[in-house]
Amino acid sequence: MSQHHSTRAVHAGEEKHKPYHTLTTPIARTSTYTFRNSAEVTAFMEEKASGSGPYSRSEYGRYGNPTQSAAERKLADLEGGERTLLFSTGMAAVSTTLLTLLSSGDHMILSKDSFYQTREFAQALLSRWGIETTLVENVRPEAYDAAIQPNTRLIFVETPSNPYLRVTDLPKIIEIARAHKLLTIVDSTFATPLNLRPLELGADLVIQSATKYLAGHNDVLAGAVIGSKTALTDIATVRGLMGTTLGADDASLLIRGLKTLDLRIRRQNENGMRVAQFLEKQPGIERVWYPGLASHPDHEIACQQMTGFGSVVSFEIKGDFETTGRFIDNLKIPFIGPTLGGVESIILQPAALYSLDPLERKLGGMKDNLLRYAIGIEDAEDLIADLEQALKRL
Ligand SMILES: *Cc1c(COP(=O)(O)O)cnc(C)c1O
C-alpha cells in the first residue's frame, strides 16, 4: 500500500542516510562540483549524452543542486508526477515553461482570471515574439473549444482562480485538449497536491508557485513544474540556459516547509471553511466566494475534483471603497499585503492594490468592496472573533 500524504511529505525524496550522518538534508551551498579525475569527467559526460536527466551527480549550479534535487523528488512524489523542476519563483516556472513549449507563430489559450503576471507575460512579452494568446472565461469549457485555432499548442488554466476561486472542470478541458492534441498546463497553486491532483486527471504539466502553500512560511520564493520525464526534458534544458533555477538555501526552506504541508493544509482547509461559513451569515457582508460553500457557482465541480477547498476566502462588504478599507484597518490578526498560503493570515483589498494598474483596468478591474482573505494556521475561533469585532466597529 502506498503511504499517506502526511508520511510522504516528511520522508519522500530524501535519502535515509545522508552525508555527515545528518538527519536533515544538508544545504549544498556551492556554485560548482568537482571531479576526482579525468575518468570521472568522461563518465559523467557519457551519462549526460545518453540520458535526459536527472543525473547521478551535479556539474554546475545553474543546472541543479543536490538540495534542490531532494526537494524536487519530494514534490514529484506528492504531486504524483515522474519529475519536478524547481525554479527561483513561480513566475520563473511559468515563463521558462511557456518559452520552452511555444514558438513564433504559435497560439495558446489562457483562462481570463489567471494570475495577473501570467497574463501580462503572455500578452505583453510572448506577443513580441509572435506568440498569440486568447483569454477565455475560466469555467466555460465551450469557450476553450471555440478558441482553438490551427496553430494552438496548449491550454493553460488556473484553478481555483484568484480572487473569485472559480473552479475549472479539468476533465472536460483535458478532453477538449486531447481531442485537438494540445497540451494542458494547470497552475494549481491555490489547491496544492493535497486538494487537487491534475496529473491524475490527465493534465500534462502542473505549475506551482511554491512561494505560497508549499513553502508555506512567507519566507521564500520558489516555483515548480511537475510532469513526466519526457515532458520536462526540454524545460530542464531551457532552465539551464535561462538560469531560472532555485538555490540550495531556498530549496532547503522548501523541504522544511513541505514536511508540514499535510498538517498545514488540513488546518487551512478547516479555517477557510469556518471563516467562509461565518461570513456568509453576517448581515454586513454582501457576498462570500469560497468553493466549499453551496452558494459558490462552482461548488459542484469543486466537490467532484477537489478534496479540500483551501484557505482563500473572498468576500464583499456592504459598503464602498472607504468602508472596506476601514474594515481591514479594524482587523487585528491579519497582515495587509499580497500573497497567500503561508502560516500568517494576510488580507488584501484588490481594488486598493491594483486599481491604478493598466492591465487590471483593461480587464475590468476589481469591485471596490471586495476583500481577499488568505487565511493562515491561526485558530479559527480567534479569526472569527476578530472578524466579528471588525464588523461591529464599522
Ligand atoms: C503567486 C502566484 C504565481 C507566481 O508565483 P511567484 O512565486 O510569486 O512568482 C503564479 N500563479 C499563482 C496562482 C500565484 O498565486
Coordinates of C-alpha atoms and ligand atoms in Angstrom, one line a residue:
M1 CA 0.0 0.0 0.0
S2 CA 1.3 3.4 -0.8
Q3 CA 1.9 5.6 2.2
H4 CA -0.3 8.6 3.1
H5 CA 0.5 12.1 2.2
S6 CA 1.5 13.1 5.7
T7 CA 4.1 10.4 5.8
R8 CA 5.4 11.1 2.3
A9 CA 5.6 14.8 3.0
V10 CA 8.0 14.1 5.8
H11 CA 10.1 11.3 4.2
A12 CA 9.7 11.2 0.4
G13 CA 12.6 12.4 -1.9
E14 CA 15.3 12.5 0.8
E15 CA 18.0 9.9 1.3
K16 CA 17.6 8.0 4.6
H17 CA 21.4 8.1 5.1
K18 CA 22.9 11.4 4.3
P19 CA 26.4 12.9 4.1
Y20 CA 28.0 13.5 7.5
H21 CA 25.2 11.3 9.1
T22 CA 22.9 14.4 9.3
L23 CA 19.2 13.7 9.8
T24 CA 18.2 16.7 7.6
T25 CA 19.2 17.1 4.0
P26 CA 22.4 19.2 4.0
I27 CA 22.5 22.5 2.2
A28 CA 25.0 22.1 -0.6
R29 CA 26.0 25.7 -0.8
T30 CA 28.3 25.6 -3.8
S31 CA 28.4 27.1 -7.3
T32 CA 30.2 24.2 -8.9
Y33 CA 31.0 20.5 -8.4
T34 CA 34.4 18.9 -8.8
F35 CA 35.6 15.7 -10.3
R36 CA 38.3 13.5 -8.8
N37 CA 40.0 12.8 -12.1
S38 CA 39.5 12.9 -15.9
A39 CA 37.9 9.5 -15.9
E40 CA 35.1 10.9 -13.7
V41 CA 34.6 13.7 -16.2
T42 CA 34.3 11.3 -19.1
A43 CA 31.9 9.0 -17.2
F44 CA 29.6 11.9 -16.3
M45 CA 29.6 13.3 -19.9
E46 CA 28.7 9.8 -21.1
E47 CA 25.8 9.6 -18.7
K48 CA 24.6 13.1 -19.9
A49 CA 24.9 12.1 -23.5
S50 CA 22.8 9.0 -23.1
G51 CA 20.0 10.3 -20.9
S52 CA 17.6 13.1 -20.3
G53 CA 18.2 13.7 -16.5
P54 CA 18.1 13.9 -13.6
Y55 CA 21.7 12.6 -13.4
S56 CA 23.6 10.8 -10.7
R57 CA 25.6 13.9 -9.8
S58 CA 25.8 17.6 -10.3
E59 CA 28.1 19.5 -12.6
Y60 CA 27.4 23.3 -12.2
G61 CA 24.9 25.2 -10.0
R62 CA 22.8 26.6 -12.8
Y63 CA 21.8 23.0 -13.9
G64 CA 20.9 21.8 -10.4
N65 CA 21.9 21.1 -6.8
P66 CA 21.6 18.1 -4.5
T67 CA 19.5 20.0 -2.0
Q68 CA 17.2 21.2 -4.9
S69 CA 17.1 17.6 -6.2
A70 CA 15.8 16.3 -2.9
A71 CA 13.1 19.0 -2.8
E72 CA 12.2 18.1 -6.5
R73 CA 11.8 14.4 -5.6
K74 CA 9.7 15.2 -2.6
L75 CA 7.3 17.4 -4.6
A76 CA 7.2 15.0 -7.5
D77 CA 6.1 12.3 -5.1
L78 CA 3.4 14.5 -3.5
E79 CA 2.0 15.7 -6.9
G80 CA 2.1 12.2 -8.4
G81 CA 4.5 13.1 -11.3
E82 CA 7.7 11.4 -12.5
R83 CA 9.8 14.5 -12.1
T84 CA 9.8 18.1 -10.8
L85 CA 11.8 21.1 -11.9
L86 CA 12.3 23.8 -9.3
F87 CA 12.7 27.5 -10.2
S88 CA 13.6 30.7 -8.5
T89 CA 10.0 31.9 -8.4
G90 CA 6.5 30.8 -9.6
M91 CA 6.8 33.2 -12.5
A92 CA 10.2 31.7 -13.5
A93 CA 8.4 28.4 -13.7
V94 CA 5.6 29.9 -15.8
S95 CA 7.9 31.9 -18.1
T96 CA 10.5 29.2 -18.6
T97 CA 7.8 26.6 -19.4
L98 CA 6.0 28.8 -21.9
L99 CA 9.2 29.9 -23.6
T100 CA 10.2 26.2 -24.0
L101 CA 6.9 25.0 -25.4
L102 CA 5.9 27.9 -27.7
S103 CA 7.5 29.2 -30.8
S104 CA 6.9 32.2 -33.0
G105 CA 3.5 31.7 -34.8
D106 CA 2.0 29.6 -32.1
H107 CA -1.2 30.3 -30.2
M108 CA -2.2 29.5 -26.6
I109 CA -5.4 29.6 -24.7
L110 CA -5.3 31.1 -21.2
S111 CA -8.1 31.4 -18.6
K112 CA -9.1 35.1 -18.2
D113 CA -8.8 35.2 -14.5
S114 CA -5.4 33.5 -14.3
F115 CA -2.6 35.0 -12.3
Y116 CA -2.1 38.6 -13.3
Q117 CA 1.6 38.3 -14.2
T118 CA 1.0 35.2 -16.2
R119 CA -1.5 37.2 -18.4
E120 CA 1.0 40.0 -18.5
F121 CA 3.8 37.7 -19.6
A122 CA 1.7 36.2 -22.4
Q123 CA 0.1 39.5 -23.6
A124 CA 3.0 41.9 -23.2
L125 CA 6.0 39.7 -23.7
L126 CA 5.2 36.5 -25.7
S127 CA 3.3 38.7 -28.2
R128 CA 6.6 40.3 -29.1
W129 CA 7.9 37.0 -30.4
G130 CA 4.7 36.4 -32.4
I131 CA 3.1 34.1 -29.9
E132 CA -0.6 34.8 -29.7
T133 CA -2.9 34.3 -26.6
T134 CA -6.7 34.1 -26.4
L135 CA -8.2 34.8 -22.9
V136 CA -11.3 32.7 -22.2
E137 CA -13.8 32.5 -19.5
N138 CA -12.3 30.2 -16.9
V139 CA -15.3 28.0 -16.2
R140 CA -16.8 27.6 -19.7
P141 CA -15.4 24.6 -21.4
E142 CA -17.1 25.5 -24.7
A143 CA -15.2 28.8 -24.7
Y144 CA -11.9 26.8 -24.8
D145 CA -13.2 24.7 -27.6
A146 CA -14.3 27.8 -29.6
A147 CA -10.9 29.5 -29.1
I148 CA -8.9 26.6 -30.7
Q149 CA -7.1 27.6 -33.9
P150 CA -4.9 25.5 -36.3
N151 CA -1.8 27.0 -34.6
T152 CA -3.0 26.4 -31.0
R153 CA -0.4 24.4 -29.0
L154 CA -1.6 24.5 -25.4
I155 CA -4.3 25.3 -22.9
F156 CA -3.2 27.0 -19.7
V157 CA -5.7 27.0 -16.8
E158 CA -5.5 28.1 -13.3
T159 CA -7.9 26.6 -10.8
P160 CA -9.1 27.6 -8.3
S161 CA -8.6 31.1 -9.6
N162 CA -7.9 34.4 -8.0
P163 CA -9.8 36.2 -6.3
Y164 CA -13.2 34.6 -7.0
L165 CA -12.0 31.0 -6.6
R166 CA -13.6 29.9 -9.8
V167 CA -13.1 26.2 -10.4
T168 CA -12.4 24.8 -13.9
D169 CA -13.9 21.5 -14.9
L170 CA -10.5 19.9 -15.6
P171 CA -11.6 16.5 -17.0
K172 CA -13.7 18.4 -19.6
I173 CA -10.9 20.8 -20.5
I174 CA -8.4 17.9 -20.8
E175 CA -10.8 16.0 -23.0
I176 CA -11.0 19.0 -25.4
A177 CA -7.3 19.5 -25.3
R178 CA -6.6 15.8 -26.1
A179 CA -9.1 15.8 -29.0
H180 CA -7.0 18.6 -30.6
K181 CA -3.6 17.2 -29.5
L182 CA -3.0 20.2 -27.3
L183 CA -1.0 20.2 -24.0
T184 CA -2.9 21.1 -20.8
I185 CA -1.0 23.0 -18.2
V186 CA -2.6 23.6 -14.8
D187 CA -1.5 26.3 -12.4
S188 CA -2.6 24.5 -9.2
T189 CA -1.1 26.9 -6.7
F190 CA -4.4 27.6 -4.9
A191 CA -5.1 23.9 -4.5
T192 CA -1.7 22.2 -3.7
P193 CA -1.4 18.5 -4.4
L194 CA -3.3 17.8 -1.2
N195 CA -6.6 19.4 -2.6
L196 CA -6.3 18.7 -6.3
R197 CA -4.2 16.3 -8.4
P198 CA -4.4 17.5 -12.0
L199 CA -1.8 14.9 -13.3
E200 CA -4.1 12.1 -12.2
L201 CA -6.9 13.8 -14.1
G202 CA -4.8 13.7 -17.3
A203 CA -3.1 17.2 -17.3
D204 CA 0.4 17.2 -18.9
L205 CA 2.1 19.7 -16.5
V206 CA 1.3 21.2 -13.2
I207 CA 2.7 24.5 -12.1
Q208 CA 3.0 25.6 -8.5
S209 CA 4.1 28.9 -7.0
A210 CA 5.9 27.1 -4.2
T211 CA 6.1 30.6 -2.6
K212 CA 2.6 30.1 -1.4
Y213 CA 1.3 26.9 0.4
L214 CA 4.2 24.6 -0.4
A215 CA 7.0 26.5 1.3
G216 CA 4.2 27.9 3.5
H217 CA 6.0 30.4 5.8
N218 CA 6.2 33.6 3.8
D219 CA 10.0 33.5 3.8
V220 CA 11.0 32.0 0.4
L221 CA 10.2 32.5 -3.3
A222 CA 10.1 29.3 -5.4
G223 CA 8.3 27.8 -8.3
A224 CA 7.8 24.3 -9.7
V225 CA 6.8 22.4 -12.8
I226 CA 5.8 18.8 -12.3
G227 CA 5.1 16.2 -15.0
S228 CA 6.5 13.2 -16.9
K229 CA 10.3 12.9 -17.5
T230 CA 9.7 13.4 -21.2
A231 CA 7.6 16.5 -20.8
L232 CA 10.2 18.1 -18.6
T233 CA 13.4 17.3 -20.6
D234 CA 13.3 20.4 -22.8
I235 CA 12.1 22.6 -20.0
A236 CA 15.2 21.5 -17.9
T237 CA 17.5 22.5 -20.8
V238 CA 15.9 25.9 -21.1
R239 CA 16.1 26.4 -17.3
G240 CA 19.8 25.8 -17.6
L241 CA 20.0 28.3 -20.5
M242 CA 17.9 31.0 -18.8
G243 CA 19.4 30.5 -15.3
T244 CA 16.0 30.4 -13.6
T245 CA 16.9 27.6 -11.2
L246 CA 16.4 27.6 -7.4
G247 CA 19.3 28.0 -5.0
A248 CA 20.2 25.4 -2.3
D249 CA 19.2 27.6 0.7
D250 CA 15.8 28.2 -0.7
A251 CA 15.4 24.5 -1.6
S252 CA 16.2 23.7 2.0
L253 CA 13.5 26.0 3.2
L254 CA 11.1 24.4 0.7
I255 CA 11.9 20.9 2.1
R256 CA 11.3 22.1 5.6
G257 CA 8.0 23.7 4.6
L258 CA 6.8 20.6 2.7
K259 CA 7.3 18.4 5.8
T260 CA 4.4 20.1 7.4
L261 CA 2.3 20.6 4.3
D262 CA -0.3 18.0 5.2
L263 CA -0.8 19.4 8.7
R264 CA -1.0 23.0 7.5
I265 CA -3.4 22.3 4.6
R266 CA -5.7 20.3 6.9
R267 CA -5.9 23.3 9.3
Q268 CA -6.1 25.8 6.5
N269 CA -8.9 23.9 4.7
E270 CA -10.8 23.9 8.0
N271 CA -10.1 27.5 8.8
G272 CA -11.2 28.5 5.3
M273 CA -14.5 26.7 5.6
R274 CA -15.3 28.0 9.1
V275 CA -14.5 31.6 8.2
A276 CA -16.5 31.4 5.0
Q277 CA -19.5 29.9 6.8
F278 CA -19.3 32.6 9.4
L279 CA -19.0 35.4 6.9
E280 CA -22.0 34.1 4.9
K281 CA -24.2 34.6 7.9
Q282 CA -23.3 38.2 8.6
P283 CA -25.7 40.9 7.7
G284 CA -22.8 43.3 7.0
I285 CA -21.4 41.0 4.2
E286 CA -22.9 41.1 0.8
R287 CA -21.4 38.0 -0.8
V288 CA -18.8 35.3 0.0
W289 CA -16.8 33.5 -2.6
Y290 CA -15.5 30.1 -1.3
P291 CA -15.8 26.9 -3.4
G292 CA -16.7 24.9 -0.3
L293 CA -19.9 26.8 0.1
A294 CA -23.0 25.6 -1.7
S295 CA -23.6 29.3 -2.7
H296 CA -20.4 29.3 -4.9
P297 CA -21.2 29.0 -8.6
D298 CA -18.6 26.1 -9.0
H299 CA -19.4 24.2 -5.7
E300 CA -20.5 21.1 -7.5
I301 CA -17.4 20.8 -9.8
A302 CA -15.2 21.7 -6.8
C303 CA -16.7 18.8 -4.8
Q304 CA -16.2 16.4 -7.7
Q305 CA -12.5 17.1 -8.4
M306 CA -11.1 18.6 -5.1
T307 CA -10.6 17.0 -1.7
G308 CA -10.4 20.4 0.1
F309 CA -11.1 24.0 -0.7
G310 CA -8.1 25.8 0.7
S311 CA -7.9 28.9 2.8
V312 CA -8.5 31.8 0.5
V313 CA -11.9 33.4 1.1
S314 CA -13.0 36.4 -0.9
F315 CA -16.0 38.5 0.2
E316 CA -17.8 41.7 -0.5
I317 CA -18.5 44.1 2.4
K318 CA -21.8 46.1 2.3
G319 CA -20.2 49.5 1.7
D320 CA -18.0 51.5 -0.5
F321 CA -14.2 51.7 -1.0
E322 CA -13.6 53.6 2.2
T323 CA -15.8 51.3 4.4
T324 CA -13.9 48.3 3.0
G325 CA -10.6 50.0 3.9
R326 CA -11.9 50.8 7.4
F327 CA -12.9 47.2 7.9
I328 CA -9.4 46.0 7.1
D329 CA -7.9 48.6 9.5
N330 CA -10.3 47.2 12.2
L331 CA -8.8 43.7 11.9
K332 CA -6.2 42.8 14.5
I333 CA -4.9 39.5 13.3
P334 CA -4.1 39.6 9.5
F335 CA -1.3 41.4 7.9
I336 CA -2.2 43.6 4.9
G337 CA -0.5 42.7 1.7
P338 CA -0.4 40.4 -1.4
T339 CA 0.4 36.7 -1.3
L340 CA -1.3 33.7 0.3
G341 CA -0.8 30.2 1.6
G342 CA 1.6 30.9 4.5
V343 CA 1.1 30.4 8.2
E344 CA 0.2 34.0 8.8
S345 CA -3.2 35.3 7.7
I346 CA -3.0 38.1 5.1
I347 CA -5.8 40.3 3.8
L348 CA -6.0 42.4 0.7
Q349 CA -8.4 44.8 -0.9
P350 CA -7.6 44.2 -4.6
A351 CA -9.1 47.5 -5.7
A352 CA -6.7 49.4 -3.5
L353 CA -3.7 47.5 -4.7
Y354 CA -4.5 47.1 -8.4
S355 CA -6.9 49.8 -9.3
L356 CA -4.2 52.0 -10.9
D357 CA -2.8 49.1 -12.8
P358 CA -3.3 49.5 -16.6
L359 CA -3.8 45.7 -17.2
E360 CA -6.3 45.3 -14.5
R361 CA -8.2 48.4 -15.8
K362 CA -8.2 46.8 -19.3
L363 CA -9.8 43.6 -17.8
G364 CA -12.5 45.5 -16.0
G365 CA -10.9 45.9 -12.6
M366 CA -12.0 44.7 -9.2
K367 CA -15.0 45.7 -7.1
D368 CA -14.3 48.4 -4.5
N369 CA -15.8 46.4 -1.7
L370 CA -14.0 43.1 -2.5
L371 CA -11.6 41.6 0.0
R372 CA -9.3 38.6 -0.4
Y373 CA -8.6 36.9 2.9
A374 CA -5.8 34.4 2.7
I375 CA -6.1 32.6 6.0
G376 CA -3.2 31.1 7.8
I377 CA -2.9 28.4 10.5
E378 CA -4.2 30.5 13.5
D379 CA -7.2 29.2 15.5
A380 CA -10.5 29.6 13.6
E381 CA -12.2 30.9 16.7
D382 CA -9.8 33.8 17.1
L383 CA -10.0 34.6 13.4
I384 CA -13.8 34.7 13.6
A385 CA -13.8 36.8 16.8
D386 CA -11.5 39.2 15.0
L387 CA -13.9 39.5 12.0
E388 CA -16.8 39.9 14.4
Q389 CA -15.3 42.9 16.2
A390 CA -14.2 44.5 13.0
L391 CA -17.7 44.3 11.5
K392 CA -19.2 45.7 14.7
R393 CA -17.0 48.7 14.7
L394 CA -17.8 49.7 11.1
Ligands
LIG1 C1 1.9 33.8 -6.8 C2 1.4 33.1 -7.9 C3 2.2 32.9 -9.0 C4 3.6 33.4 -9.2 O1 4.4 32.9 -8.2 P1 5.7 33.8 -7.6 O2 6.3 32.8 -6.8 O3 5.1 35.0 -6.9 O4 6.5 34.1 -8.8 C5 1.6 32.1 -10.1 N1 0.4 31.6 -10.0 C6 -0.4 31.8 -9.0 C7 -1.8 31.2 -9.0 C8 0.0 32.5 -7.9 O5 -0.7 32.7 -6.8

